[in-house]
Coordinates of C-alpha atoms in Angstrom, one line a residue:
M108 CA 11.1 20.5 -18.7
V109 CA 11.4 18.6 -15.4
G110 CA 7.6 18.2 -14.8
G111 CA 7.1 16.7 -18.2
E112 CA 9.9 14.1 -17.7
A113 CA 8.5 13.2 -14.3
S114 CA 5.0 12.7 -15.6
V115 CA 6.3 10.4 -18.4
S116 CA 8.2 8.4 -15.8
V117 CA 5.1 8.0 -13.6
E118 CA 3.1 7.0 -16.7
E119 CA 5.7 4.5 -17.7
L120 CA 5.7 3.1 -14.2
V121 CA 1.9 2.8 -14.0
S122 CA 2.0 1.2 -17.5
G123 CA 4.6 -1.3 -16.4
V124 CA 2.7 -2.3 -13.2
R125 CA -0.5 -2.7 -15.3
Q126 CA 1.3 -4.9 -17.8
A127 CA 2.8 -7.1 -15.0
A128 CA -0.7 -7.4 -13.4
D129 CA -2.2 -8.3 -16.7
F130 CA 0.6 -10.9 -17.3
A131 CA 0.0 -12.4 -13.8
E132 CA -3.8 -12.6 -14.4
Q133 CA -3.3 -15.6 -16.7
F134 CA -2.1 -17.7 -13.7
R135 CA -5.2 -17.1 -11.6
S136 CA -7.0 -20.4 -10.7
Y137 CA -10.7 -20.5 -11.3
S138 CA -11.3 -21.5 -7.7
E139 CA -9.4 -18.7 -6.1
S140 CA -11.4 -16.0 -4.3
E141 CA -10.6 -12.4 -4.9
K142 CA -8.7 -12.2 -1.6
Q143 CA -6.7 -15.3 -2.3
W144 CA -5.8 -14.1 -5.8
K145 CA -4.9 -10.6 -4.7
A146 CA -2.4 -12.1 -2.1
R147 CA -1.0 -14.7 -4.5
M148 CA -0.6 -12.1 -7.3
E149 CA 1.3 -9.8 -4.9
F150 CA 3.6 -12.8 -4.1
I151 CA 4.1 -13.4 -7.9
L152 CA 4.6 -9.8 -8.9
R153 CA 7.1 -9.3 -6.0
H154 CA 9.3 -12.1 -7.2
L155 CA 8.6 -12.0 -11.0
P156 CA 11.9 -10.2 -11.9
D157 CA 13.9 -12.9 -10.2
Y158 CA 12.0 -15.8 -11.8
R159 CA 11.7 -14.8 -15.4
D160 CA 12.5 -17.7 -17.7
P161 CA 15.8 -17.3 -19.5
P162 CA 15.5 -17.3 -23.3
D163 CA 16.5 -21.0 -23.4
G164 CA 13.6 -22.0 -21.0
G165 CA 14.5 -23.3 -17.6
G166 CA 11.1 -23.3 -15.8
R167 CA 11.9 -20.5 -13.4
L168 CA 8.4 -19.0 -13.9
D169 CA 6.9 -22.5 -13.1
Q170 CA 9.0 -22.6 -10.0
L171 CA 7.7 -19.2 -8.9
L172 CA 4.1 -20.2 -9.6
S173 CA 4.5 -23.4 -7.6
L174 CA 6.0 -21.5 -4.7
S175 CA 3.1 -19.1 -4.8
M176 CA 0.6 -22.0 -4.6
V177 CA 2.4 -23.6 -1.7
W178 CA 2.2 -20.3 0.2
A179 CA -1.5 -19.7 -0.7
N180 CA -2.4 -23.3 0.1
H181 CA -0.7 -23.1 3.5
L182 CA -2.3 -19.8 4.3
F183 CA -5.8 -20.3 3.1
L184 CA -6.3 -24.0 3.2
G185 CA -4.1 -25.1 6.0
C186 CA -1.9 -27.4 3.9
S187 CA 1.4 -28.5 5.5
Y188 CA 4.7 -28.9 3.7
N189 CA 8.3 -29.6 4.4
K190 CA 9.7 -27.2 6.9
D191 CA 12.4 -25.9 4.6
L192 CA 9.9 -25.2 1.8
L193 CA 7.5 -23.4 4.2
D194 CA 10.4 -21.4 5.6
K195 CA 11.3 -20.3 2.1
V196 CA 7.8 -19.3 1.0
M197 CA 7.1 -17.5 4.3
E198 CA 10.3 -15.5 3.9
M199 CA 9.4 -14.7 0.3
A200 CA 6.0 -13.5 1.5
D201 CA 7.4 -11.4 4.3
G202 CA 5.5 -8.1 4.3
I203 CA 2.5 -9.3 2.3
E204 CA -0.5 -8.6 4.5
V205 CA -3.6 -10.7 4.3
E206 CA -6.6 -10.0 6.5
D207 CA -9.0 -12.4 8.1
L208 CA -7.0 -15.6 7.6
P209 CA -8.8 -18.8 8.6
Q210 CA -7.5 -20.5 11.7
F211 CA -6.6 -24.2 11.4
T212 CA -5.9 -26.8 14.1
T213 CA -3.4 -29.4 13.1
R214 CA -3.8 -33.1 13.8
S215 CA -0.9 -32.9 16.3
E216 CA -2.7 -30.2 18.2
L217 CA -5.9 -32.2 18.3
M218 CA -4.0 -35.3 19.6
K219 CA -2.4 -33.2 22.3
K220 CA -5.8 -32.0 23.5
H221 CA -7.1 -35.5 23.8
Q222 CA -4.1 -36.8 25.7
I223 CA -4.5 -34.2 28.5

């Protein structure tokens, strides 16, 4: 029964996605807006399989959560970080679409305007 097998696979897939989203929900910061959390959760879920902690620990999940915060802080708050770190998180976030991002002016940009 091909139809039955396919529906079980879809149900299992939906269940797996729901479980991953429920798992990620524990990492939401109380100060994150719905838009910020949705973007950061997508970042986390996208890379969760690669950052699961090994049985002996290792902090891989902590590393992923830190990278997700660096990305979100840069995007939503305008925080700046080391170029290599920003390159890494921007590459990890490639394809995640976030609408209506705030626009920030850096100190360097402000100083250039005043020198002209």
